[in-house]
Every structure is written in structure tokens, then in C-alpha cells.
Short mmCIF file of C-alpha atoms and ligand atoms in Angstrom, two decimals:
data_model
loop_
_atom_site.label_atom_id
_atom_site.label_comp_id
_atom_site.label_asym_id
_atom_site.label_seq_id
_atom_site.Cartn_x
_atom_site.Cartn_y
_atom_site.Cartn_z
CA MET A 487 4.28 -17.33 -36.48
CA ALA A 488 1.47 -15.43 -37.04
CA GLN A 489 3.00 -11.79 -38.77
CA ILE A 490 2.25 -8.10 -38.13
CA LEU A 491 3.73 -5.31 -40.78
CA PHE A 492 2.95 -2.05 -39.14
CA THR A 493 3.14 -0.38 -42.73
CA ASP A 494 3.74 3.87 -43.29
CA VAL A 495 5.37 4.23 -39.79
CA ARG A 496 7.79 6.73 -39.15
CA PRO A 497 10.77 6.75 -38.87
CA HIS A 498 10.86 3.25 -40.09
CA ASP A 499 7.59 0.37 -41.14
CA VAL A 500 8.21 -2.59 -38.23
CA LEU A 501 7.25 -6.07 -38.97
CA VAL A 502 6.80 -8.06 -35.03
CA GLU A 503 6.47 -11.72 -34.95
CA ASP A 504 6.16 -13.81 -31.46
CA GLY A 505 6.38 -10.63 -29.54
CA ARG A 506 9.36 -9.52 -30.68
CA LEU A 507 10.27 -7.24 -33.82
CA VAL A 508 12.27 -9.37 -37.39
CA PRO A 509 13.50 -7.73 -39.78
CA LEU A 510 11.54 -6.72 -42.64
CA GLU A 511 12.66 -9.27 -45.57
CA ARG A 512 11.52 -12.17 -43.00
CA ARG A 513 8.04 -11.21 -43.91
CA THR A 514 5.73 -14.44 -44.41
CA GLU A 515 3.12 -14.26 -47.75
CA GLY A 516 0.03 -13.69 -45.67
CA CYS A 517 0.83 -11.71 -43.08
CA GLU A 518 -1.53 -9.48 -41.18
CA VAL A 519 -0.72 -5.51 -42.42
CA VAL A 520 -1.71 -2.86 -40.49
CA GLU A 521 -1.60 0.45 -42.52
CA ALA A 522 -0.72 2.59 -39.67
CA GLY A 523 -0.45 6.83 -42.31
CA GLY A 524 2.08 7.77 -41.01
CA LEU A 525 2.12 7.74 -37.23
CA LEU A 526 4.66 8.20 -35.36
CA ALA A 527 6.58 4.30 -32.96
CA LEU A 528 7.81 5.36 -30.19
CA PRO A 529 8.93 2.80 -28.35
CA ALA A 530 6.57 2.65 -24.62
CA PRO A 531 7.21 4.14 -21.89
CA VAL A 532 8.03 2.77 -18.33
CA ASP A 533 6.50 4.83 -15.57
CA ALA A 534 9.66 4.89 -12.79
CA HIS A 535 7.57 5.91 -9.52
CA VAL A 536 4.45 5.76 -8.95
CA HIS A 537 2.01 5.24 -5.57
CA PRO A 538 -1.00 3.17 -6.62
CA ASP A 539 -2.34 2.52 -3.49
CA LYS A 540 -2.85 5.63 -2.90
CA THR A 541 -4.75 6.90 -5.87
CA THR A 542 -8.25 7.91 -5.85
CA TRP A 543 -8.73 7.25 -9.98
CA GLY A 544 -11.63 5.78 -11.32
CA GLN A 545 -13.68 7.42 -7.86
CA PRO A 546 -14.98 10.10 -6.56
CA TRP A 547 -13.35 13.85 -5.98
CA LEU A 548 -11.33 14.27 -3.23
CA SER A 549 -10.78 16.86 -1.87
CA ARG A 550 -6.57 17.49 0.06
CA THR A 551 -6.44 20.10 3.07
CA PRO A 552 -3.65 22.44 3.27
CA ALA A 553 0.12 21.35 4.24
CA ARG A 554 2.85 22.70 5.39
CA THR A 555 5.95 19.69 5.93
CA LEU A 556 6.28 16.64 4.78
CA ARG A 557 5.00 15.49 8.59
CA ASP A 558 1.35 17.38 7.66
CA LEU A 559 1.38 15.44 4.16
CA ILE A 560 1.97 11.45 5.62
CA GLU A 561 -0.88 12.46 8.98
CA GLY A 562 -3.38 13.58 5.84
CA ASP A 563 -2.39 10.86 3.07
CA VAL A 564 -3.58 8.43 6.58
CA ALA A 565 -6.62 10.01 7.98
CA ALA A 566 -8.18 10.42 3.80
CA ARG A 567 -7.50 7.04 3.49
CA ALA A 568 -8.76 5.60 6.45
CA GLY A 569 -11.93 7.21 4.89
CA MET A 570 -11.32 6.20 0.98
CA THR A 571 -14.22 3.19 -0.28
CA ALA A 572 -12.98 1.34 -2.57
CA PRO A 573 -10.10 -1.52 -1.32
CA VAL A 574 -5.96 -0.64 -3.08
CA ALA A 575 -6.86 -3.28 -6.15
CA ALA A 576 -9.68 -1.50 -7.46
CA ARG A 577 -8.41 1.20 -7.08
CA ALA A 578 -4.23 0.46 -8.35
CA ALA A 579 -6.09 -1.21 -11.21
CA ALA A 580 -8.30 1.24 -12.65
CA LEU A 581 -4.72 3.47 -12.99
CA MET A 582 -3.29 0.52 -14.06
CA ASP A 583 -5.38 -0.13 -17.23
CA HIS A 584 -5.28 4.42 -17.82
CA ALA A 585 -1.79 3.31 -17.83
CA ILE A 586 -1.48 0.43 -20.01
CA ALA A 587 -4.54 2.14 -22.55
CA ARG A 588 -1.87 5.01 -22.89
CA GLY A 589 1.34 2.54 -23.45
CA THR A 590 3.14 2.34 -20.30
CA ARG A 591 4.94 -1.21 -20.64
CA ALA A 592 6.25 -1.39 -16.61
CA TRP A 593 6.01 0.20 -13.34
CA ARG A 594 8.22 0.44 -10.01
CA ALA A 595 5.28 0.80 -7.93
CA HIS A 596 6.70 2.10 -4.54
CA VAL A 597 3.51 0.95 -1.76
CA ASP A 598 3.07 2.02 1.66
CA VAL A 599 3.98 -0.28 3.76
CA ALA A 600 2.96 0.78 7.86
CA PRO A 601 1.81 -0.94 11.39
CA VAL A 602 -1.65 0.85 10.59
CA TYR A 603 -1.78 -0.51 6.77
CA GLY A 604 -0.12 -3.56 7.82
CA LEU A 605 0.21 -5.78 3.53
CA SER A 606 -3.22 -4.77 2.65
CA ASN A 607 -1.36 -2.48 0.15
CA VAL A 608 1.15 -4.33 -1.47
CA HIS A 609 -1.39 -7.59 -1.42
CA GLY A 610 -3.77 -4.84 -2.89
CA VAL A 611 -1.67 -3.47 -5.98
CA ARG A 612 -0.14 -7.48 -6.21
CA GLU A 613 -3.44 -8.46 -6.83
CA ALA A 614 -4.33 -6.50 -9.24
CA ALA A 615 -1.07 -6.32 -11.50
CA GLN A 616 -1.79 -10.29 -11.34
CA ALA A 617 -4.56 -9.65 -13.38
CA ARG A 618 -2.58 -7.65 -16.64
CA GLU A 619 0.71 -9.62 -15.88
CA ASP A 620 0.75 -10.02 -19.43
CA LEU A 621 -0.34 -5.90 -20.48
CA LEU A 622 1.70 -4.48 -17.42
CA ASP A 623 5.52 -5.42 -15.74
CA VAL A 624 5.30 -4.20 -12.00
CA GLN A 625 7.94 -3.98 -9.54
CA ILE A 626 6.72 -3.31 -6.02
CA VAL A 627 8.69 -1.31 -3.61
CA ALA A 628 7.63 -2.52 0.36
CA PHE A 629 7.65 2.03 1.12
CA PRO A 630 7.94 3.39 4.44
CA GLN A 631 6.02 6.22 3.96
CA LEU A 632 5.27 6.12 7.95
CA GLY A 633 8.96 6.31 8.82
CA LEU A 634 11.10 3.08 9.98
CA LEU A 635 12.30 3.65 12.53
CA SER A 636 9.86 6.22 13.59
CA ALA A 637 6.71 3.69 13.15
CA PRO A 638 8.22 -0.01 15.14
CA GLY A 639 7.33 -2.97 13.42
CA THR A 640 7.62 -1.91 9.82
CA ALA A 641 10.90 -2.80 9.38
CA GLU A 642 9.02 -6.56 9.79
CA LEU A 643 6.34 -5.39 7.90
CA MET A 644 8.63 -4.58 5.38
CA GLU A 645 10.53 -7.77 5.46
CA GLN A 646 7.61 -10.39 5.74
CA SER A 647 6.29 -7.90 2.41
CA LEU A 648 9.49 -9.06 0.63
CA LYS A 649 8.24 -12.85 0.99
CA GLU A 650 4.13 -11.53 -0.30
CA GLY A 651 3.88 -9.48 -3.73
CA ALA A 652 7.10 -6.64 -2.97
CA ASP A 653 10.19 -6.93 -4.57
CA ILE A 654 12.09 -3.96 -3.92
CA VAL A 655 13.47 -2.98 -0.61
CA GLY A 656 12.45 1.74 0.09
CA GLY A 657 13.49 3.89 2.15
CA LEU A 658 12.42 7.64 2.89
CA ASP A 659 14.82 10.48 3.89
CA PRO A 660 16.60 8.30 6.23
CA VAL A 661 17.93 11.70 7.85
CA GLY A 662 14.16 13.91 7.98
CA VAL A 663 11.53 11.96 8.99
CA ASP A 664 13.74 9.11 10.72
CA GLY A 665 16.97 11.14 12.47
CA ASP A 666 18.77 8.48 12.11
CA LEU A 667 21.85 8.06 8.44
CA HIS A 668 23.19 4.77 9.48
CA GLY A 669 20.39 3.11 12.01
CA HIS A 670 18.24 3.59 8.87
CA LEU A 671 20.17 2.58 5.76
CA ASP A 672 21.46 -0.01 8.46
CA LEU A 673 17.80 -1.64 8.04
CA LEU A 674 17.91 -1.33 4.49
CA TYR A 675 20.74 -2.72 2.53
CA GLY A 676 20.37 -5.62 5.67
CA MET A 677 17.18 -6.54 4.19
CA ALA A 678 18.73 -6.36 0.42
CA GLU A 679 21.33 -8.78 0.68
CA ARG A 680 19.25 -10.78 2.92
CA HIS A 681 16.85 -11.30 -0.08
CA THR A 682 19.03 -10.41 -2.63
CA VAL A 683 16.20 -7.28 -3.92
CA PRO A 684 17.58 -3.78 -5.05
CA VAL A 685 16.31 -0.85 -3.12
CA ASP A 686 15.38 2.84 -3.65
CA ILE A 687 15.03 5.30 -1.52
CA HIS A 688 12.58 8.59 -1.24
CA LEU A 689 14.32 11.11 -0.62
CA HIS A 690 13.29 14.83 -0.05
CA ASP A 691 15.55 15.97 2.27
CA GLY A 692 17.53 19.11 0.45
CA GLY A 693 21.02 21.32 1.28
CA GLU A 694 23.78 19.54 2.75
CA GLN A 695 21.89 17.31 4.79
CA GLY A 696 20.66 16.15 1.48
CA VAL A 697 23.85 15.61 -0.44
CA ALA A 698 25.27 13.38 2.33
CA GLN A 699 23.00 11.32 2.67
CA VAL A 700 23.48 10.82 -0.87
CA LEU A 701 27.02 10.54 -0.15
CA GLU A 702 26.75 7.59 2.31
CA ILE A 703 23.93 5.59 -0.20
CA ALA A 704 26.18 5.57 -2.86
CA ARG A 705 29.13 4.32 -0.23
CA ARG A 706 26.54 1.81 0.22
CA ALA A 707 25.53 0.82 -2.61
CA ARG A 708 28.80 0.63 -3.96
CA SER A 709 30.78 -1.57 -1.40
CA SER A 710 27.68 -4.22 -1.08
CA GLY A 711 27.01 -3.91 -4.46
CA VAL A 712 23.42 -3.82 -3.81
CA PRO A 713 21.44 -2.01 -7.28
CA THR A 714 20.05 1.32 -5.39
CA THR A 715 17.95 4.00 -6.62
CA ILE A 716 17.48 7.07 -5.35
CA SER A 717 13.83 8.82 -6.07
CA HIS A 718 13.81 12.59 -6.80
CA ALA A 719 16.51 13.52 -4.44
CA PHE A 720 15.86 17.48 -4.65
CA CYS A 721 19.47 17.82 -3.28
CA LEU A 722 20.78 16.82 -6.43
CA ALA A 723 18.46 19.92 -8.62
CA ASP A 724 21.83 21.97 -8.56
CA ARG A 725 25.29 19.49 -7.50
CA GLU A 726 26.33 18.16 -11.14
CA ASP A 727 29.47 17.55 -9.66
CA LEU A 728 27.78 15.10 -8.15
CA ALA A 729 27.07 13.17 -11.56
CA GLU A 730 30.39 11.34 -11.27
CA THR A 731 30.33 9.46 -8.17
CA LEU A 732 26.68 8.39 -8.36
CA ALA A 733 28.14 7.38 -12.39
CA GLU A 734 30.68 5.16 -10.03
CA ALA A 735 28.91 3.71 -7.46
CA LYS A 736 25.79 2.85 -10.34
CA VAL A 737 23.00 4.71 -8.32
CA ALA A 738 20.53 5.63 -10.41
CA LEU A 739 17.94 7.83 -10.00
CA THR A 740 13.96 9.24 -10.36
CA THR A 741 12.93 12.04 -11.18
CA CYS A 742 9.31 13.37 -11.78
CA ALA A 743 9.16 16.73 -12.30
CA LEU A 744 6.41 17.53 -9.72
CA GLY A 745 4.82 21.32 -9.44
CA ALA A 746 7.81 23.75 -7.65
CA ASP A 747 9.79 20.47 -6.78
CA PRO A 748 12.91 21.11 -8.13
CA VAL A 749 14.29 18.73 -10.77
CA LEU A 750 17.29 16.66 -11.80
CA PRO A 751 19.43 18.09 -14.19
CA VAL A 752 18.74 14.81 -16.45
CA ARG A 753 21.11 15.85 -19.28
CA SER A 754 24.89 16.33 -17.76
CA LEU A 755 23.61 13.46 -15.19
CA LEU A 756 23.29 11.11 -18.78
CA LYS A 757 26.31 13.06 -20.08
CA ALA A 758 28.69 11.81 -16.47
CA GLY A 759 26.62 8.10 -16.89
CA VAL A 760 23.97 7.78 -14.71
CA LEU A 761 20.53 6.22 -14.92
CA VAL A 762 17.81 8.02 -14.77
CA GLY A 763 14.34 7.02 -15.13
CA LEU A 764 10.73 9.42 -14.91
CA GLY A 765 8.15 8.48 -13.01
CA SER A 766 4.26 10.54 -12.13
CA ASP A 767 4.66 10.35 -8.19
CA GLY A 768 1.38 10.85 -6.34
CA VAL A 769 -1.47 10.69 -9.00
CA ARG A 770 -4.76 11.90 -8.38
CA ASP A 771 -3.68 11.09 -3.91
CA PRO A 772 -4.05 12.53 -0.66
CA TRP A 773 -1.07 14.52 -1.54
CA THR A 774 -1.97 15.64 -4.96
CA PRO A 775 -5.06 15.76 -7.58
CA PHE A 776 -2.20 16.30 -10.26
CA GLY A 777 -1.38 12.91 -12.84
CA ASP A 778 -2.32 10.88 -14.70
CA GLY A 779 -0.27 7.51 -15.33
CA ASP A 780 0.50 8.85 -18.84
CA MET A 781 4.54 9.09 -19.50
CA ILE A 782 3.54 10.44 -23.20
CA ASN A 783 2.39 13.92 -20.15
CA ARG A 784 5.25 13.01 -17.85
CA ALA A 785 7.55 13.87 -20.22
CA HIS A 786 6.55 16.87 -21.65
CA LEU A 787 6.47 18.06 -17.81
CA LEU A 788 10.54 16.73 -17.93
CA ALA A 789 10.75 18.72 -20.66
CA TYR A 790 8.82 21.73 -19.50
CA ARG A 791 10.53 22.07 -15.97
CA THR A 792 14.25 21.36 -17.87
CA ASP A 793 13.55 24.58 -20.46
CA ALA A 794 13.64 22.03 -23.57
CA ARG A 795 14.49 23.45 -26.36
CA THR A 796 16.13 21.23 -29.15
CA ASP A 797 15.05 18.95 -30.85
CA GLU A 798 17.58 16.93 -28.95
CA GLU A 799 16.53 17.62 -25.66
CA LEU A 800 12.81 17.48 -26.11
CA ALA A 801 13.99 13.77 -27.49
CA THR A 802 16.03 13.24 -24.91
CA CYS A 803 13.54 14.23 -22.45
CA TYR A 804 11.54 10.93 -24.22
CA GLU A 805 14.13 8.75 -23.97
CA VAL A 806 14.35 9.05 -19.97
CA ALA A 807 10.99 8.16 -19.83
CA ALA A 808 11.92 4.93 -21.85
CA HIS A 809 14.98 3.29 -21.93
CA GLY A 810 15.42 4.88 -18.84
CA GLY A 811 12.30 3.66 -16.69
CA ALA A 812 13.89 0.58 -18.52
CA ALA A 813 17.40 -0.30 -17.73
CA LEU A 814 16.45 0.99 -13.88
CA LEU A 815 13.43 -1.23 -13.79
CA GLY A 816 16.51 -4.42 -15.31
CA LEU A 817 13.94 -4.61 -18.56
CA GLU A 818 15.31 -5.78 -22.02
CA PRO A 819 15.41 -2.46 -24.25
CA ALA A 820 12.67 -2.18 -26.26
CA ARG A 821 14.51 0.69 -28.92
CA LEU A 822 12.27 -0.45 -32.41
CA GLN A 823 15.29 -2.68 -33.42
CA ALA A 824 14.65 -6.00 -34.90
CA GLY A 825 15.36 -8.74 -32.25
CA ASP A 826 13.99 -6.24 -29.27
CA PRO A 827 10.67 -7.03 -27.60
CA ALA A 828 7.37 -5.60 -29.62
CA ASP A 829 6.58 -2.83 -27.41
CA PHE A 830 5.61 0.04 -28.16
CA ILE A 831 2.98 2.91 -29.57
CA LEU A 832 1.94 4.60 -32.57
CA VAL A 833 1.43 8.34 -32.17
CA ARG A 834 0.50 10.66 -34.92
CA ALA A 835 3.61 13.10 -34.51
CA GLU A 836 6.27 13.68 -36.77
CA SER A 837 9.11 13.49 -34.20
CA VAL A 838 10.24 12.10 -30.82
CA ALA A 839 10.43 16.51 -30.06
CA GLN A 840 6.74 17.35 -31.05
CA ALA A 841 4.82 13.98 -29.54
CA VAL A 842 6.67 15.37 -26.66
CA VAL A 843 5.17 18.86 -27.26
CA ASP A 844 1.69 17.94 -28.59
CA LYS A 845 0.94 14.99 -26.13
CA PRO A 846 -0.76 12.95 -28.35
CA THR A 847 -2.48 9.83 -27.36
CA PRO A 848 -1.43 6.83 -28.40
CA GLN A 849 -3.61 5.92 -31.14
CA PHE A 850 -2.88 1.99 -31.11
CA VAL A 851 -0.46 0.34 -28.05
CA VAL A 852 1.66 -3.02 -29.42
CA ARG A 853 2.97 -5.30 -25.63
CA ASN A 854 4.62 -8.19 -25.46
CA GLY A 855 3.88 -8.22 -29.82
CA ARG A 856 -0.21 -8.17 -29.92
CA VAL A 857 -2.65 -4.52 -30.21
CA ARG A 858 -3.86 -3.61 -27.32
CA GLU A 859 -5.36 -0.29 -28.07
CA ARG A 860 -6.15 0.73 -30.87
CA SER A 861 -7.92 3.82 -31.41
CA CYS A 862 -8.32 4.27 -35.48
ZN1 ZN B 2392 6.83 8.84 -4.52
#
């Protein structure tokens, strides 16, 4: 029962034993002591939406071609990846290692499944994840990036992927990409029910067309009981009135606070009881030169995009990354309370609010009760 006491820590000292936090009075003689010099403890964050199979992390710079539509981006992605020489496992591993060093405890990875790729992306990401399974929990979403109905053979590959490393059924713009809301959702929910797995659907479609899809997804989530997440859901940016409907249907949402794209009204969604997670989305890939897999940076972007100003508003952005992500992935919460898993980081900041603004690099990363990174 080796213990580690982290002392001189804000907001309070932390005693770790067997991978969990325990009350300070349980401290035994001879316990290892880490003097933290006033560092702030934060719960380890979760990246609830990331695309590691597309990343060029650790690889030479990729120049991107202009794209006007979603279709342009998808086609540019396929063409760029045909020219990548490093295997998926190596690229995904490089990004995982960086995310781990920045304190991330878990990923929900959306991984392309399409006839042009077969299951190579799922196998590659799973291989990289298995080599780091004590450091990063990785859920793989079988993601039909090239369309589900519009790319024949994809549904069969997705079904197969659930036996070969994927954990979740992914969807993509049932109307905007596939032009068949019910056909697309029938396949997703059929597969999810057969394999007893969740569904996570990318929805970029905007306006009333987007909202109609959200409402149908919510209806199916309620009637099937399949745990359901809608990623991006740009159409909900100004539809706070739908928060209660989503909460009632237990539909979770992820947002990535991307560039010029609409951002979810996080505070009113949380108030209504909707589960919201935060993600990187693409990281230095054919879609975007930006992103770095660092969830403190992502919480900063969410705060910036949602005009957070008060300490409470700033802290909420970090809570979405940590607690929202953990709940969305079905992980045990790491709230720095006795009994919680010892998954936390120590950063130089006075408060969570300041950390969200300053984006400090973690000085310590503690995962499953062990110090994994130490830079002071
Ligand atoms: Zn995505």
C-alpha cells in the first residue's frame, strides 16, 4: 500500500493510495511526499471527440488545399492520406503521447471506416491505444466519414469493426451527406442494438434541416434506450429552447469550439441537465492545421468562443472538459475527492479560472495514482 502525499497543493493536499485518493488522516509513516510548491490540482481532462487516424502529429508539415464544401474536405482528406507514409498507429501514437503528457486521461476517438480504408484505421488506432492502456482510455467510434448509404459496403465494415476494436457506432449528417434520415438512423440504431453499444453522430447540417435531425435522433434515443451523443450539432447554437428536450431524451452533445463554426450554448445546456463534452476534433490533419490534443488549450478556446468572463464561467469550461467528458464516456468521475481515481494534473495557477486563461503546461501528470510526467 504505497502512499504518495502531494503537499502544498491548491485547493488542498492530496493523498494517493492504490490508484485512489484517500482521506489525509490515513497517511502512514514513511509515505512518499511530493512538495508541490503551491501548484493547483485539476481533475485530468477528457478529449470527448478526436480524430487520431487523420493526424499528421510528429510528421512533416502538410500543406492544405482550398475547400468550400464538406464534400471538398472529405475528398481532400482521402487524397492527402493516400500520400501519408507513416502508418496510422505511429501517427495516432504520437498524438496520444502528447495528450498524455498534457494530462488527458481518456479519448473518444472517431476513426474512419470506409471501403477505401477497410478497417486499417480502427486496427491502427487500437494498436496504439493498447500499447498505452494504463495511461489513456480510448473508445473508438466507427465513423462513416465518406457516407454510410452513399458509400456502399460501409455498414458491413462498421459492423465488422465492432468485433475488431471499435466500441461505438458513428454517424454523419444523415440528410446532408446521405440524403436519407431514416435509412441512415435505421442502420445506426440497428447496429447499436445488436451489439449493445452507444451511438455518436456527427451533425454539421444547420438550420431547420439540422434541428429536424436532432429531434428524430432524440426520439430514437428515447425509444431505444441506446446511449446517444450528437457531435458538433451546429444547428443547436441558438436553440437553447431545445435543451430540455435533449435532457429528457438523455442525448449528450460534444462541442469543439472550432474556428468560425457555431459553438453550443454550454451554460444553458448544462443548466437544463444536458451532458456536454469537449473535444479537439481534427488535430493537424488534412482538415485543419490547428489543434494540439491539449484539453487545457481546448477549454481556453471554449471560454474564448463563449465569451466567458467570470471565474465561474471560466471554470465551467474546464469542468466540461473534465467532468462532462468523463460522464459522457461513462468513466468514474475524478473530482479530487477521497475515493475518486487518482487521475489529476498539477499546474501553475491560482485557480481553475486562471488556468483556463493561462493554459499552463502540467508540471505533474498523475494517472492511476502514479506520477507519469514530472517537469519540475
Ligand atoms: Zn469530428
